[in-house]
């Protein structure tokens, strides 16, 4: 089993050019299905999820190839509207192909998606919205069968929760819908803005991305374009937190500081000094982390659920007690058993985690259960005394490009085995 071997206690220092955003590149690659032509997507992170998305495109009959962070996709000869469980079972975000395939082809058959074990993530909001646009949806035991025999129709859809995936799927489905579609109470994440920017560059007519109301005027066709994926705000926060937890300093480039404002604010409140410019953030820490004020995850612009495991590890080494409330995914606390093996004092009560800081962590053998929880365990191992072994790193490498190499370049004693 692949693993990271880490000797903790090293002060991290360095500069990282942040990868393209995982949560942006995957829907953008899926959106190329709408184009029916050639697109070049730059700043694509070298991740297992990126490779799987490219594999899905090829399975659908598209041409896709890449080198040095750019992927060229030609969807002219799309020949299939079916995604099997062999592909969708490996990646939850594969559901993002539902909207564009239905919009372009009028029908789609897709097996239920898999992915990180974060608890139930129902797709009912996706399906309700598509039904309101005129789609006929059959929810079968193993898969979904959707069709739009009379073409999707523009309408007004109000989401009961600002789901990122539902916002993406409905926005893409509406690009070719007849008339105007208004999506209300939608997700406002920066990745939604990036997807809309790509589609508009291709000729879509989307307004309001980044706000709670998005309007899409249907068009009849799109054309190919070049697009550069935004920087990954969660990866940026992770490397900054790695410097903070080890009493070091780090600069990250290629990311908009505003996109991770809540996380930067929390790092500042815990004692780190932060400077920021348009696409650059610098953090310096003396290693004396102060306890956090109460943290509750919420849809953007609130504190991101993806950031919780990162800050949970920081809180375990802080001076004082911290309280976390997870409001998005019920299984977001997968890293707690591993942190406890390292000596962290954490008590979980349902969606609440109470962390008693002022504790020196020690090395241990732990296993990642999901992407962000695994990254949190690595950060804890960097701060711990002695040797740690982190297994299950296939989860981590779904979202972090060259993770161990980047940390080693910052001075960490880490190797991938």
Coordinates of C-alpha atoms in Angstrom, one line a residue, residues 69-235:
X69 CA -0.8 21.2 -17.4
X70 CA -3.0 21.8 -20.5
X71 CA -5.7 19.4 -21.8
X72 CA -7.0 19.6 -25.3
X73 CA -10.5 18.2 -25.7
X74 CA -12.4 17.7 -28.9
X75 CA -16.0 16.6 -28.4
X76 CA -17.0 16.8 -32.0
X77 CA -17.4 13.1 -32.4
X78 CA -19.3 12.4 -29.1
X79 CA -20.7 8.9 -29.7
X80 CA -22.1 7.7 -26.3
X81 CA -24.5 9.1 -23.7
X82 CA -23.8 6.3 -21.2
X83 CA -21.6 6.2 -18.1
X84 CA -21.1 2.9 -16.5
X85 CA -20.5 2.2 -12.8
X86 CA -16.9 1.2 -13.6
X87 CA -16.2 4.9 -14.1
X88 CA -18.8 6.8 -12.0
X89 CA -18.2 4.5 -9.0
X90 CA -14.7 6.0 -8.5
X91 CA -15.7 9.7 -8.4
X92 CA -18.7 11.4 -6.9
X93 CA -18.3 14.4 -9.2
X94 CA -18.9 12.3 -12.3
X95 CA -22.6 13.3 -11.8
X96 CA -21.6 16.6 -13.3
X97 CA -21.8 15.0 -16.8
X98 CA -25.6 14.6 -16.4
X99 CA -26.5 18.1 -17.3
X100 CA -24.3 18.7 -20.3
X101 CA -25.0 15.2 -21.8
X102 CA -28.7 15.7 -21.5
X103 CA -28.5 19.2 -23.0
X104 CA -26.5 18.1 -26.0
X105 CA -27.9 14.7 -26.7
X106 CA -31.4 14.8 -25.3
X107 CA -30.8 11.6 -23.3
X108 CA -28.3 10.1 -20.8
X109 CA -27.8 6.9 -18.9
X110 CA -25.5 7.2 -15.9
X111 CA -24.7 4.9 -13.0
X112 CA -24.9 6.3 -9.5
X113 CA -21.7 8.1 -8.6
X114 CA -19.2 7.1 -5.8
X115 CA -16.2 9.0 -4.3
X116 CA -15.1 10.1 -0.9
X117 CA -16.9 8.6 2.1
X118 CA -18.4 11.8 3.4
X119 CA -21.9 10.4 4.1
X120 CA -25.1 10.8 2.0
X121 CA -24.8 13.4 -0.8
X122 CA -28.2 13.0 -2.5
X123 CA -28.7 14.2 -6.1
X124 CA -32.3 14.9 -5.6
X125 CA -31.8 18.7 -6.2
X126 CA -30.2 17.9 -9.6
X127 CA -33.1 15.7 -10.6
X128 CA -35.8 18.0 -9.3
X129 CA -34.4 20.9 -11.3
X130 CA -34.0 18.9 -14.5
X131 CA -37.6 17.7 -14.2
X132 CA -38.8 21.3 -13.9
X133 CA -37.0 21.9 -17.2
X134 CA -39.0 19.1 -18.8
X135 CA -36.7 16.2 -18.4
X136 CA -38.1 12.7 -17.8
X137 CA -36.1 11.0 -15.1
X138 CA -36.2 7.3 -14.3
X139 CA -34.4 6.5 -11.0
X140 CA -33.6 2.8 -11.4
X141 CA -31.9 0.4 -9.0
X142 CA -28.4 0.7 -10.6
X143 CA -28.6 3.9 -12.7
X144 CA -30.5 7.0 -13.9
X145 CA -32.1 7.3 -17.3
X146 CA -32.9 10.8 -18.3
X147 CA -34.3 12.1 -21.5
X148 CA -35.7 15.4 -22.9
X149 CA -37.8 14.4 -25.9
X150 CA -39.0 17.9 -26.5
X151 CA -35.8 19.7 -25.6
X152 CA -35.2 21.3 -22.2
X153 CA -37.3 24.4 -21.4
X154 CA -36.2 27.5 -19.6
X155 CA -37.9 28.0 -16.3
X156 CA -37.5 29.4 -12.8
X157 CA -35.9 26.9 -10.3
X158 CA -35.3 27.6 -6.6
X159 CA -32.9 25.3 -4.8
X160 CA -33.8 24.3 -1.2
X161 CA -30.0 24.2 -0.5
X162 CA -27.2 26.0 -2.4
X163 CA -25.7 22.7 -3.7
X164 CA -22.6 23.2 -5.8
X165 CA -23.2 20.1 -7.9
X166 CA -26.8 20.9 -8.6
X167 CA -25.9 24.5 -9.5
X168 CA -23.3 23.3 -12.0
X169 CA -25.5 20.7 -13.5
X170 CA -28.6 22.9 -13.9
X171 CA -26.5 25.8 -15.3
X172 CA -25.0 23.6 -17.9
X173 CA -28.3 22.0 -18.8
X174 CA -29.8 25.4 -19.2
X175 CA -27.2 26.6 -21.8
X176 CA -29.2 25.0 -24.6
X177 CA -32.7 25.2 -23.0
X178 CA -35.4 27.1 -24.9
X179 CA -35.8 30.5 -23.4
X180 CA -34.6 31.9 -20.1
X181 CA -33.7 29.9 -17.0
X182 CA -33.5 31.6 -13.6
X183 CA -31.7 29.6 -10.9
X184 CA -32.4 30.9 -7.4
X185 CA -30.7 30.2 -4.0
X186 CA -27.7 28.7 -5.9
X187 CA -24.2 28.1 -4.8
X188 CA -21.9 31.1 -4.9
X189 CA -18.5 29.3 -4.8
X190 CA -15.6 30.8 -6.9
X191 CA -15.6 27.5 -8.9
X192 CA -19.1 28.3 -10.1
X193 CA -17.9 31.6 -11.4
X194 CA -15.0 29.9 -13.2
X195 CA -17.4 27.4 -14.9
X196 CA -19.6 30.3 -16.0
X197 CA -16.6 32.2 -17.3
X198 CA -15.6 29.2 -19.4
X199 CA -19.1 28.7 -20.8
X200 CA -19.5 32.4 -21.6
X201 CA -16.2 32.3 -23.4
X202 CA -17.7 29.5 -25.5
X203 CA -20.7 31.7 -26.4
X204 CA -23.2 30.9 -23.5
X205 CA -25.2 33.8 -22.0
X206 CA -24.9 33.4 -18.3
X207 CA -25.3 36.3 -15.8
X208 CA -25.1 36.4 -12.0
X209 CA -22.6 33.6 -11.3
X210 CA -21.2 34.3 -7.8
X211 CA -24.5 35.7 -6.6
X212 CA -27.5 33.7 -5.3
X213 CA -29.4 34.2 -8.6
X214 CA -28.1 33.0 -12.0
X215 CA -29.8 33.8 -15.2
X216 CA -29.1 31.7 -18.4
X217 CA -30.5 32.7 -21.8
X218 CA -30.5 29.6 -24.0
X219 CA -28.4 29.5 -27.1
X220 CA -28.4 27.1 -30.0
X221 CA -24.6 26.4 -30.2
X222 CA -21.2 27.0 -28.6
X223 CA -17.8 27.2 -30.0
X224 CA -14.4 26.1 -28.7
X225 CA -12.1 28.3 -26.7
X226 CA -9.0 28.4 -24.4
X227 CA -9.5 28.8 -20.7
X228 CA -7.2 28.9 -17.7
X229 CA -8.5 27.2 -14.5
X230 CA -8.5 29.2 -11.3
X231 CA -6.1 28.4 -8.5
X232 CA -7.1 25.9 -5.9
X233 CA -8.1 27.8 -2.7
X234 CA -8.2 24.6 -0.5
X235 CA -4.7 23.6 -1.6

